[in-house]
């Protein structure tokens, strides 16, 4: 198929999410997990942030989270699950994050972009992520 040159991950944090969330967030695409960190207050209530991996990256340590190294291919998009994972910073049960929406777009602006979403979150209440509520949200191609 085609080389994956760029992955955009749009994350919307619910306005009723706790302040000061400090866990790690990862996205899995084409069999590889990437860390999403831009050294901002991206998990604060009501934020809407798009992370860019690969071409035009805007994340911390882009060279370690690049779908071009090693080169990923769109052939693998349907072979592996696409998901977002939240890893709380400790075992404390109150370190939770309230996710309102996540949309992953592979090769945006290309000839055949692939988009992944969890339509259960569209227009519905947000989902709690943490030690006591689950840490993964699976996405499907839309």
PDB file of N, CA and C in Angstrom, residues 2-75:
ATOM      1  N   UNK A   2       0.925   1.951   1.172  1.00  0.00           N
ATOM      2  CA  UNK A   2       1.660   3.210   1.211  1.00  0.00           C
ATOM      3  C   UNK A   2       2.359   3.378   2.556  1.00  0.00           C
ATOM      4  N   UNK A   3       3.429   4.109   2.531  1.00  0.00           N
ATOM      5  CA  UNK A   3       4.157   4.422   3.761  1.00  0.00           C
ATOM      6  C   UNK A   3       3.329   5.366   4.630  1.00  0.00           C
ATOM      7  N   UNK A   4       3.385   5.150   5.934  1.00  0.00           N
ATOM      8  CA  UNK A   4       2.740   6.075   6.870  1.00  0.00           C
ATOM      9  C   UNK A   4       3.740   7.181   7.166  1.00  0.00           C
ATOM     10  N   UNK A   5       3.415   8.381   6.720  1.00  0.00           N
ATOM     11  CA  UNK A   5       4.299   9.529   6.881  1.00  0.00           C
ATOM     12  C   UNK A   5       3.910  10.393   8.076  1.00  0.00           C
ATOM     13  N   UNK A   6       2.631  10.378   8.428  1.00  0.00           N
ATOM     14  CA  UNK A   6       2.145  11.258   9.486  1.00  0.00           C
ATOM     15  C   UNK A   6       0.910  10.639  10.138  1.00  0.00           C
ATOM     16  N   UNK A   7       0.796  10.854  11.443  1.00  0.00           N
ATOM     17  CA  UNK A   7      -0.385  10.446  12.202  1.00  0.00           C
ATOM     18  C   UNK A   7      -0.822  11.640  13.043  1.00  0.00           C
ATOM     19  N   UNK A   8      -2.075  12.054  12.901  1.00  0.00           N
ATOM     20  CA  UNK A   8      -2.651  13.105  13.737  1.00  0.00           C
ATOM     21  C   UNK A   8      -3.558  12.455  14.765  1.00  0.00           C
ATOM     22  N   UNK A   9      -3.421  12.872  16.024  1.00  0.00           N
ATOM     23  CA  UNK A   9      -4.249  12.336  17.101  1.00  0.00           C
ATOM     24  C   UNK A   9      -4.905  13.519  17.814  1.00  0.00           C
ATOM     25  N   UNK A  10      -6.206  13.666  17.605  1.00  0.00           N
ATOM     26  CA  UNK A  10      -6.954  14.738  18.265  1.00  0.00           C
ATOM     27  C   UNK A  10      -7.566  14.182  19.540  1.00  0.00           C
ATOM     28  N   UNK A  11      -7.271  14.847  20.657  1.00  0.00           N
ATOM     29  CA  UNK A  11      -7.779  14.421  21.962  1.00  0.00           C
ATOM     30  C   UNK A  11      -8.503  15.588  22.621  1.00  0.00           C
ATOM     31  N   UNK A  12      -9.738  15.321  23.034  1.00  0.00           N
ATOM     32  CA  UNK A  12     -10.530  16.316  23.745  1.00  0.00           C
ATOM     33  C   UNK A  12     -10.739  15.801  25.164  1.00  0.00           C
ATOM     34  N   UNK A  13     -10.302  16.589  26.134  1.00  0.00           N
ATOM     35  CA  UNK A  13     -10.503  16.262  27.551  1.00  0.00           C
ATOM     36  C   UNK A  13     -11.800  16.915  28.010  1.00  0.00           C
ATOM     37  N   UNK A  14     -12.614  16.175  28.730  1.00  0.00           N
ATOM     38  CA  UNK A  14     -13.908  16.678  29.196  1.00  0.00           C
ATOM     39  C   UNK A  14     -13.721  17.854  30.146  1.00  0.00           C
ATOM     40  N   UNK A  15     -14.688  18.747  30.129  1.00  0.00           N
ATOM     41  CA  UNK A  15     -14.606  19.926  30.999  1.00  0.00           C
ATOM     42  C   UNK A  15     -14.744  19.547  32.467  1.00  0.00           C
ATOM     43  N   UNK A  16     -15.292  18.369  32.772  1.00  0.00           N
ATOM     44  CA  UNK A  16     -15.414  17.943  34.167  1.00  0.00           C
ATOM     45  C   UNK A  16     -14.336  16.934  34.562  1.00  0.00           C
ATOM     46  N   UNK A  17     -13.248  16.911  33.807  1.00  0.00           N
ATOM     47  CA  UNK A  17     -12.104  16.064  34.165  1.00  0.00           C
ATOM     48  C   UNK A  17     -11.353  16.715  35.324  1.00  0.00           C
ATOM     49  N   UNK A  18     -10.707  15.922  36.172  1.00  0.00           N
ATOM     50  CA  UNK A  18      -9.925  16.519  37.256  1.00  0.00           C
ATOM     51  C   UNK A  18      -8.787  17.388  36.716  1.00  0.00           C
ATOM     52  N   UNK A  19      -8.437  18.423  37.438  1.00  0.00           N
ATOM     53  CA  UNK A  19      -7.288  19.262  37.065  1.00  0.00           C
ATOM     54  C   UNK A  19      -6.000  18.558  37.465  1.00  0.00           C
ATOM     55  N   UNK A  20      -4.937  18.860  36.768  1.00  0.00           N
ATOM     56  CA  UNK A  20      -3.628  18.357  37.151  1.00  0.00           C
ATOM     57  C   UNK A  20      -3.368  16.904  36.810  1.00  0.00           C
ATOM     58  N   UNK A  21      -4.048  16.353  35.806  1.00  0.00           N
ATOM     59  CA  UNK A  21      -3.797  14.979  35.392  1.00  0.00           C
ATOM     60  C   UNK A  21      -2.370  14.896  34.845  1.00  0.00           C
ATOM     61  N   UNK A  22      -1.598  13.953  35.347  1.00  0.00           N
ATOM     62  CA  UNK A  22      -0.194  13.880  34.977  1.00  0.00           C
ATOM     63  C   UNK A  22       0.239  12.509  34.455  1.00  0.00           C
ATOM     64  N   UNK A  23      -0.671  11.690  34.014  1.00  0.00           N
ATOM     65  CA  UNK A  23      -0.310  10.386  33.486  1.00  0.00           C
ATOM     66  C   UNK A  23       0.234  10.477  32.072  1.00  0.00           C
ATOM     67  N   UNK A  24       0.598   9.328  31.531  1.00  0.00           N
ATOM     68  CA  UNK A  24       1.073   9.227  30.156  1.00  0.00           C
ATOM     69  C   UNK A  24      -0.064   8.735  29.280  1.00  0.00           C
ATOM     70  N   UNK A  25      -0.092   9.206  28.033  1.00  0.00           N
ATOM     71  CA  UNK A  25      -1.091   8.773  27.071  1.00  0.00           C
ATOM     72  C   UNK A  25      -0.364   8.242  25.844  1.00  0.00           C
ATOM     73  N   UNK A  26      -0.847   7.101  25.366  1.00  0.00           N
ATOM     74  CA  UNK A  26      -0.228   6.430  24.213  1.00  0.00           C
ATOM     75  C   UNK A  26      -1.293   6.150  23.168  1.00  0.00           C
ATOM     76  N   UNK A  27      -0.862   6.097  21.903  1.00  0.00           N
ATOM     77  CA  UNK A  27      -1.733   5.671  20.819  1.00  0.00           C
ATOM     78  C   UNK A  27      -1.042   4.521  20.096  1.00  0.00           C
ATOM     79  N   UNK A  28      -1.826   3.517  19.728  1.00  0.00           N
ATOM     80  CA  UNK A  28      -1.300   2.367  18.997  1.00  0.00           C
ATOM     81  C   UNK A  28      -1.838   2.406  17.567  1.00  0.00           C
ATOM     82  N   UNK A  29      -0.922   2.386  16.594  1.00  0.00           N
ATOM     83  CA  UNK A  29      -1.283   2.401  15.181  1.00  0.00           C
ATOM     84  C   UNK A  29      -0.328   1.480  14.433  1.00  0.00           C
ATOM     85  N   UNK A  30      -0.865   0.625  13.577  1.00  0.00           N
ATOM     86  CA  UNK A  30      -0.076  -0.258  12.702  1.00  0.00           C
ATOM     87  C   UNK A  30       0.910  -1.126  13.481  1.00  0.00           C
ATOM     88  N   UNK A  31       0.509  -1.537  14.687  1.00  0.00           N
ATOM     89  CA  UNK A  31       1.329  -2.437  15.480  1.00  0.00           C
ATOM     90  C   UNK A  31       2.386  -1.773  16.334  1.00  0.00           C
ATOM     91  N   UNK A  32       2.352  -0.455  16.445  1.00  0.00           N
ATOM     92  CA  UNK A  32       3.341   0.255  17.253  1.00  0.00           C
ATOM     93  C   UNK A  32       2.644   1.257  18.164  1.00  0.00           C
ATOM     94  N   UNK A  33       3.132   1.323  19.401  1.00  0.00           N
ATOM     95  CA  UNK A  33       2.591   2.277  20.369  1.00  0.00           C
ATOM     96  C   UNK A  33       3.485   3.508  20.407  1.00  0.00           C
ATOM     97  N   UNK A  34       2.849   4.689  20.413  1.00  0.00           N
ATOM     98  CA  UNK A  34       3.561   5.970  20.430  1.00  0.00           C
ATOM     99  C   UNK A  34       3.163   6.755  21.677  1.00  0.00           C
ATOM    100  N   UNK A  35       4.132   7.449  22.286  1.00  0.00           N
ATOM    101  CA  UNK A  35       3.861   8.314  23.436  1.00  0.00           C
ATOM    102  C   UNK A  35       3.424   9.684  22.945  1.00  0.00           C
ATOM    103  N   UNK A  36       2.346  10.195  23.536  1.00  0.00           N
ATOM    104  CA  UNK A  36       1.844  11.524  23.189  1.00  0.00           C
ATOM    105  C   UNK A  36       2.171  12.467  24.333  1.00  0.00           C
ATOM    106  N   UNK A  37       3.127  13.314  24.112  1.00  0.00           N
ATOM    107  CA  UNK A  37       3.539  14.273  25.132  1.00  0.00           C
ATOM    108  C   UNK A  37       4.095  15.484  24.422  1.00  0.00           C
ATOM    109  N   UNK A  38       3.521  16.627  24.727  1.00  0.00           N
ATOM    110  CA  UNK A  38       4.006  17.853  24.106  1.00  0.00           C
ATOM    111  C   UNK A  38       4.550  18.827  25.146  1.00  0.00           C
ATOM    112  N   UNK A  39       4.709  18.354  26.386  1.00  0.00           N
ATOM    113  CA  UNK A  39       5.213  19.185  27.483  1.00  0.00           C
ATOM    114  C   UNK A  39       4.333  20.410  27.713  1.00  0.00           C
ATOM    115  N   UNK A  40       3.027  20.244  27.524  1.00  0.00           N
ATOM    116  CA  UNK A  40       2.050  21.296  27.811  1.00  0.00           C
ATOM    117  C   UNK A  40       1.087  20.760  28.850  1.00  0.00           C
ATOM    118  N   UNK A  41       0.141  21.580  29.233  1.00  0.00           N
ATOM    119  CA  UNK A  41      -0.910  21.136  30.142  1.00  0.00           C
ATOM    120  C   UNK A  41      -2.052  20.550  29.323  1.00  0.00           C
ATOM    121  N   UNK A  42      -1.726  19.532  28.529  1.00  0.00           N
ATOM    122  CA  UNK A  42      -2.691  19.015  27.571  1.00  0.00           C
ATOM    123  C   UNK A  42      -3.845  18.238  28.171  1.00  0.00           C
ATOM    124  N   UNK A  43      -3.742  17.790  29.391  1.00  0.00           N
ATOM    125  CA  UNK A  43      -4.823  16.991  29.972  1.00  0.00           C
ATOM    126  C   UNK A  43      -5.701  17.819  30.902  1.00  0.00           C
ATOM    127  N   UNK A  44      -5.596  19.119  30.832  1.00  0.00           N
ATOM    128  CA  UNK A  44      -6.432  19.982  31.674  1.00  0.00           C
ATOM    129  C   UNK A  44      -7.874  19.971  31.170  1.00  0.00           C
ATOM    130  N   UNK A  45      -8.853  20.196  32.066  1.00  0.00           N
ATOM    131  CA  UNK A  45     -10.265  20.162  31.674  1.00  0.00           C
ATOM    132  C   UNK A  45     -10.564  21.083  30.485  1.00  0.00           C
ATOM    133  N   UNK A  46     -11.320  20.544  29.523  1.00  0.00           N
ATOM    134  CA  UNK A  46     -11.770  21.333  28.381  1.00  0.00           C
ATOM    135  C   UNK A  46     -10.759  21.536  27.268  1.00  0.00           C
ATOM    136  N   UNK A  47      -9.579  20.893  27.340  1.00  0.00           N
ATOM    137  CA  UNK A  47      -8.583  21.098  26.287  1.00  0.00           C
ATOM    138  C   UNK A  47      -8.904  20.250  25.064  1.00  0.00           C
ATOM    139  N   UNK A  48      -8.509  20.766  23.902  1.00  0.00           N
ATOM    140  CA  UNK A  48      -8.679  20.107  22.616  1.00  0.00           C
ATOM    141  C   UNK A  48      -7.338  20.248  21.894  1.00  0.00           C
ATOM    142  N   UNK A  49      -6.572  19.153  21.851  1.00  0.00           N
ATOM    143  CA  UNK A  49      -5.199  19.194  21.342  1.00  0.00           C
ATOM    144  C   UNK A  49      -5.044  18.159  20.236  1.00  0.00           C
ATOM    145  N   UNK A  50      -4.350  18.540  19.166  1.00  0.00           N
ATOM    146  CA  UNK A  50      -4.004  17.580  18.108  1.00  0.00           C
ATOM    147  C   UNK A  50      -2.502  17.354  18.137  1.00  0.00           C
ATOM    148  N   UNK A  51      -2.119  16.110  18.334  1.00  0.00           N
ATOM    149  CA  UNK A  51      -0.722  15.701  18.335  1.00  0.00           C
ATOM    150  C   UNK A  51      -0.367  15.226  16.943  1.00  0.00           C
ATOM    151  N   UNK A  52       0.823  15.582  16.490  1.00  0.00           N
ATOM    152  CA  UNK A  52       1.293  15.181  15.171  1.00  0.00           C
ATOM    153  C   UNK A  52       2.529  14.319  15.347  1.00  0.00           C
ATOM    154  N   UNK A  53       2.490  13.120  14.764  1.00  0.00           N
ATOM    155  CA  UNK A  53       3.621  12.198  14.764  1.00  0.00           C
ATOM    156  C   UNK A  53       4.147  12.109  13.334  1.00  0.00           C
ATOM    157  N   UNK A  54       5.461  12.098  13.169  1.00  0.00           N
ATOM    158  CA  UNK A  54       6.039  11.994  11.829  1.00  0.00           C
ATOM    159  C   UNK A  54       6.241  13.363  11.214  1.00  0.00           C
ATOM    160  N   UNK A  55       5.865  13.516   9.951  1.00  0.00           N
ATOM    161  CA  UNK A  55       6.055  14.768   9.211  1.00  0.00           C
ATOM    162  C   UNK A  55       5.324  15.922   9.891  1.00  0.00           C
ATOM    163  N   UNK A  56       6.078  16.947  10.326  1.00  0.00           N
ATOM    164  CA  UNK A  56       5.499  18.096  11.011  1.00  0.00           C
ATOM    165  C   UNK A  56       5.224  17.865  12.481  1.00  0.00           C
ATOM    166  N   UNK A  57       5.927  16.938  13.101  1.00  0.00           N
ATOM    167  CA  UNK A  57       5.684  16.549  14.492  1.00  0.00           C
ATOM    168  C   UNK A  57       5.675  17.746  15.441  1.00  0.00           C
ATOM    169  N   UNK A  58       4.787  17.672  16.446  1.00  0.00           N
ATOM    170  CA  UNK A  58       4.712  18.720  17.469  1.00  0.00           C
ATOM    171  C   UNK A  58       4.785  18.135  18.873  1.00  0.00           C
ATOM    172  N   UNK A  59       5.324  16.929  18.986  1.00  0.00           N
ATOM    173  CA  UNK A  59       5.406  16.259  20.277  1.00  0.00           C
ATOM    174  C   UNK A  59       6.823  16.315  20.825  1.00  0.00           C
ATOM    175  N   UNK A  60       6.949  16.014  22.109  1.00  0.00           N
ATOM    176  CA  UNK A  60       8.235  15.903  22.771  1.00  0.00           C
ATOM    177  C   UNK A  60       8.920  14.636  22.276  1.00  0.00           C
ATOM    178  N   UNK A  61      10.201  14.702  21.985  1.00  0.00           N
ATOM    179  CA  UNK A  61      10.991  13.587  21.471  1.00  0.00           C
ATOM    180  C   UNK A  61      10.376  12.979  20.199  1.00  0.00           C
ATOM    181  N   UNK A  62      10.204  13.788  19.161  1.00  0.00           N
ATOM    182  CA  UNK A  62       9.576  13.289  17.933  1.00  0.00           C
ATOM    183  C   UNK A  62      10.358  12.177  17.244  1.00  0.00           C
ATOM    184  N   UNK A  63      11.666  12.156  17.414  1.00  0.00           N
ATOM    185  CA  UNK A  63      12.482  11.131  16.756  1.00  0.00           C
ATOM    186  C   UNK A  63      12.240   9.740  17.352  1.00  0.00           C
ATOM    187  N   UNK A  64      11.758   9.677  18.583  1.00  0.00           N
ATOM    188  CA  UNK A  64      11.467   8.378  19.212  1.00  0.00           C
ATOM    189  C   UNK A  64      10.034   7.932  18.965  1.00  0.00           C
ATOM    190  N   UNK A  65       9.230   8.806  18.421  1.00  0.00           N
ATOM    191  CA  UNK A  65       7.812   8.532  18.186  1.00  0.00           C
ATOM    192  C   UNK A  65       7.449   8.897  16.750  1.00  0.00           C
ATOM    193  N   UNK A  66       8.166   8.309  15.824  1.00  0.00           N
ATOM    194  CA  UNK A  66       8.026   8.638  14.408  1.00  0.00           C
ATOM    195  C   UNK A  66       7.617   7.385  13.633  1.00  0.00           C
ATOM    196  N   UNK A  67       6.470   7.414  12.939  1.00  0.00           N
ATOM    197  CA  UNK A  67       6.044   6.233  12.178  1.00  0.00           C
ATOM    198  C   UNK A  67       6.944   5.930  10.979  1.00  0.00           C
ATOM    199  N   UNK A  68       7.904   6.800  10.709  1.00  0.00           N
ATOM    200  CA  UNK A  68       8.833   6.581   9.597  1.00  0.00           C
ATOM    201  C   UNK A  68      10.122   5.906  10.040  1.00  0.00           C
ATOM    202  N   UNK A  69      10.269   5.625  11.362  1.00  0.00           N
ATOM    203  CA  UNK A  69      11.508   5.048  11.868  1.00  0.00           C
ATOM    204  C   UNK A  69      11.226   4.037  12.975  1.00  0.00           C
ATOM    205  N   UNK A  70      11.105   2.750  12.674  1.00  0.00           N
ATOM    206  CA  UNK A  70      11.152   2.174  11.331  1.00  0.00           C
ATOM    207  C   UNK A  70       9.876   2.514  10.567  1.00  0.00           C
ATOM    208  N   UNK A  71       9.963   2.480   9.255  1.00  0.00           N
ATOM    209  CA  UNK A  71       8.844   2.872   8.399  1.00  0.00           C
ATOM    210  C   UNK A  71       7.645   1.946   8.570  1.00  0.00           C
ATOM    211  N   UNK A  72       6.501   2.525   8.965  1.00  0.00           N
ATOM    212  CA  UNK A  72       5.248   1.770   9.046  1.00  0.00           C
ATOM    213  C   UNK A  72       4.507   1.910   7.721  1.00  0.00           C
ATOM    214  N   UNK A  73       3.641   0.937   7.446  1.00  0.00           N
ATOM    215  CA  UNK A  73       2.932   0.900   6.176  1.00  0.00           C
ATOM    216  C   UNK A  73       1.437   0.769   6.414  1.00  0.00           C
ATOM    217  N   UNK A  74       0.643   1.338   5.537  1.00  0.00           N
ATOM    218  CA  UNK A  74      -0.809   1.277   5.690  1.00  0.00           C
ATOM    219  C   UNK A  74      -1.343  -0.151   5.560  1.00  0.00           C
ATOM    220  N   UNK A  75      -0.555  -1.070   5.006  1.00  0.00           N
ATOM    221  CA  UNK A  75      -0.957  -2.481   4.962  1.00  0.00           C
ATOM    222  C   UNK A  75      -1.239  -3.023   6.361  1.00  0.00           C
TER     223      UNK A  75
END
